Coordinates of C-alpha atoms in Angstrom, one line a residue:
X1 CA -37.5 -62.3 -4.3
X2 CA -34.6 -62.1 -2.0
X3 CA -36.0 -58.4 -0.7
X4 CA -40.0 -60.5 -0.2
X5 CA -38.2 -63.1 1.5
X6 CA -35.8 -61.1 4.0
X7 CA -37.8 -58.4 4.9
X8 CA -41.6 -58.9 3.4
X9 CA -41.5 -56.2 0.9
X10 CA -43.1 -56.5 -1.8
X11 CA -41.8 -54.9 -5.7
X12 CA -43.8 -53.5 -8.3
X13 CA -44.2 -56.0 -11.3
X14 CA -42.2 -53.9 -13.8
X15 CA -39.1 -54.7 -11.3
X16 CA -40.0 -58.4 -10.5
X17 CA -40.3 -58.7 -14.6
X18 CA -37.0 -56.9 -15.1
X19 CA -35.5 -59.7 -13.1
X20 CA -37.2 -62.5 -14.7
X21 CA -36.1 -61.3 -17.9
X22 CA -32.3 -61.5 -16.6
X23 CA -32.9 -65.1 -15.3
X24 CA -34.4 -65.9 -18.6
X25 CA -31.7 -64.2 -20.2
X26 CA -28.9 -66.2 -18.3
X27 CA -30.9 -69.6 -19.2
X28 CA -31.0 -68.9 -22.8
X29 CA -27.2 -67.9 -22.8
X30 CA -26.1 -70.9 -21.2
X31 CA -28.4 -73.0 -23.6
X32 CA -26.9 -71.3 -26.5
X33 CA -23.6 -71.3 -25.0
X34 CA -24.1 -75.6 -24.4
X35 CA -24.5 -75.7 -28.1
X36 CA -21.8 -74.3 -29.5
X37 CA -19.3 -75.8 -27.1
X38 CA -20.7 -79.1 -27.1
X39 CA -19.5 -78.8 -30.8
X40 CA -16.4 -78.3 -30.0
X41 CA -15.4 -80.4 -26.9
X42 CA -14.7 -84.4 -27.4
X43 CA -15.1 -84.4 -23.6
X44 CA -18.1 -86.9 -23.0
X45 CA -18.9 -85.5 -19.3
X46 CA -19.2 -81.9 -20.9
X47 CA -22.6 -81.0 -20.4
X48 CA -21.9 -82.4 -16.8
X49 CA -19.7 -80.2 -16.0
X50 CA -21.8 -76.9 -17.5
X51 CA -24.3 -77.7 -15.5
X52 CA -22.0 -78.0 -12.5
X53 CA -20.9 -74.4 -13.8
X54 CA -24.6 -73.4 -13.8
X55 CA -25.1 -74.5 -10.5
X56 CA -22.2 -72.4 -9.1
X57 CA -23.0 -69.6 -10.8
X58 CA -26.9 -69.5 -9.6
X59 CA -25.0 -70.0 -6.2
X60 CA -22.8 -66.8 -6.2
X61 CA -26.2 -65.2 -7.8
X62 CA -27.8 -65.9 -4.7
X63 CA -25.2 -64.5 -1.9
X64 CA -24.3 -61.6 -4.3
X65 CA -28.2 -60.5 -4.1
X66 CA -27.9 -61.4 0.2
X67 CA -25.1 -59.4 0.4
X68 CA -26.6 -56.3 0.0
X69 CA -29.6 -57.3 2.1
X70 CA -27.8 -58.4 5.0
X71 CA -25.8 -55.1 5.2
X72 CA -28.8 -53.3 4.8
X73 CA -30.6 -55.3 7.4
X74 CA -27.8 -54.7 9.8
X75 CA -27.8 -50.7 9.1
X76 CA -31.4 -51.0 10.5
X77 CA -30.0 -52.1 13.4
X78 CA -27.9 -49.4 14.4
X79 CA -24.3 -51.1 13.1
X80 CA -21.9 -48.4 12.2
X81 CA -20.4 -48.5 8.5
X82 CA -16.4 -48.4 9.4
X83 CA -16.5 -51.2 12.3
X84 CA -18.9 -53.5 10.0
X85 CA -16.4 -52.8 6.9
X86 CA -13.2 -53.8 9.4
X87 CA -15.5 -56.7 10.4
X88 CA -16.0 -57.8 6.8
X89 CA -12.5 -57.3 5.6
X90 CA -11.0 -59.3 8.8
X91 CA -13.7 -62.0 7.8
X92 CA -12.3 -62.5 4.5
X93 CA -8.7 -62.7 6.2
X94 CA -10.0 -65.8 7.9
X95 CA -11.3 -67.7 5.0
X96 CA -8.3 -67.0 3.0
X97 CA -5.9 -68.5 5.5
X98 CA -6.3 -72.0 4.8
X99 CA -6.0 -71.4 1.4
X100 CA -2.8 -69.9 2.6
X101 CA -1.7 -72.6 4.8
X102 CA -2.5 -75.3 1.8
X103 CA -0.5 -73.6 -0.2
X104 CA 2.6 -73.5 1.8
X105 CA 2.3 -76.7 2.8
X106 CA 1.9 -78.1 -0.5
X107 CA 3.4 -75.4 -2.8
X108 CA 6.4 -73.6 -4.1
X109 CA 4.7 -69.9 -2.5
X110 CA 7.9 -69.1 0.6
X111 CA 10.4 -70.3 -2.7
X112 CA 9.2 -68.0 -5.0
X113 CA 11.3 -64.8 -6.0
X114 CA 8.2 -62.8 -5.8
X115 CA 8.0 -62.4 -2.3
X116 CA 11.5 -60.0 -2.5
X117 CA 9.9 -57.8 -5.4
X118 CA 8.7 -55.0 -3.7
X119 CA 6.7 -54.2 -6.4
X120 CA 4.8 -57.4 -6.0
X121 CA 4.1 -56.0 -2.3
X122 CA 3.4 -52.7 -3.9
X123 CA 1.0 -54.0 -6.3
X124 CA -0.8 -55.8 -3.5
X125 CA -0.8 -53.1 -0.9
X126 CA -2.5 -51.1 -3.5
X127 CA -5.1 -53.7 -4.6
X128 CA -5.5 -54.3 -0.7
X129 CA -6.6 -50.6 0.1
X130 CA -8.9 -50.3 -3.2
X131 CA -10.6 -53.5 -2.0
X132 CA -11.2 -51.8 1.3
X133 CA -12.4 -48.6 -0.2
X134 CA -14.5 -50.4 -2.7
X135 CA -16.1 -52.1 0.6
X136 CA -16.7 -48.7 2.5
X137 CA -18.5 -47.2 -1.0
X138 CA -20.7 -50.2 -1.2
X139 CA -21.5 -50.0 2.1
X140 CA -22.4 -46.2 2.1
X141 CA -24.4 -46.9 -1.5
X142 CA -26.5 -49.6 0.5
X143 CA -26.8 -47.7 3.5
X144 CA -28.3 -44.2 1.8
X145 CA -29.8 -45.8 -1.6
X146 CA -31.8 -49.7 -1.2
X147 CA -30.3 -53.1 -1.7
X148 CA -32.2 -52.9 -4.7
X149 CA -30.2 -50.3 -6.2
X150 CA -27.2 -51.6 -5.5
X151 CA -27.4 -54.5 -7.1
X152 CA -28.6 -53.1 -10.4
X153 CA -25.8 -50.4 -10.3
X154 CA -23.5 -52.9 -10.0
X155 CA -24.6 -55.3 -12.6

């Protein structure tokens, strides 16, 4: 759908029934799942928030499949892989810093003994550069395979 809507290709129906058999699939899970949790919880505004959870999840459904699209569409025009992976990874700098700045402001974070471990710094200098190189593979995978791949190679 996302693919039709972005760029006006169409799929063949074997894909587009693949994908409704996921959606289907992630309905009937969440129905099943309602069920046997509403069983357990006491909670009276429980189904409330499930489908709160539902919603967010279809959500992060739908910018997970743009993702791909987006980067594709902007390897079409001419954008080269490093600068758009620095660009992505600076972007996500930005939208953590308020999360940042909330936190010291409200929080225990410049207090806490884990900012002297060096292993915590360790630990997340290490997540920090898998993250990027996770970035620069995707990017590569979207850029030689389809959009479409992608996403079903990394489901």
């Amino acid at each position: 759908v996302m693919s039709y809507l972005v760029f006006g290709n169409s799929q063949p129906l074997n894909i587009i029934l693949c994908c409704v058999g996921v959606t289907v699939g992630f309905v009937v899970n969440t129905l099943a799942e309602r069920d046997v949790l509403e069983s357990m919880s006491s909670s009276p505004d429980f189904v409330s928030q499930l489908f709160k959870g539902c919603i967010a999840g279809l959500i992060s459904s739908f910018f997970v499949a743009l993702y791909p699209i987006l980067l594709n569409t902007s390897f079409l025009k001419g954008a080269d892989t490093w600068q758009k992976s620095i660009n992505i990874n600076c972007m996500s700098l930005a939208w953590y810093l308020p999360l940042i700045a909330y936190e010291i402001g409200t929080g225990d974070l410049l207090a806490s003994e884990a900012l002297r471990d060096p292993h915590f710094w360790l630990f997340n200098f290490a997540t920090g550069t898998v993250g990027f190189l996770l970035n620069v593979v995707a990017m590569l995978h979207v850029r030689y395979t389809s959009p479409l791949t992608h996403m079903i190679v990394g489901s």
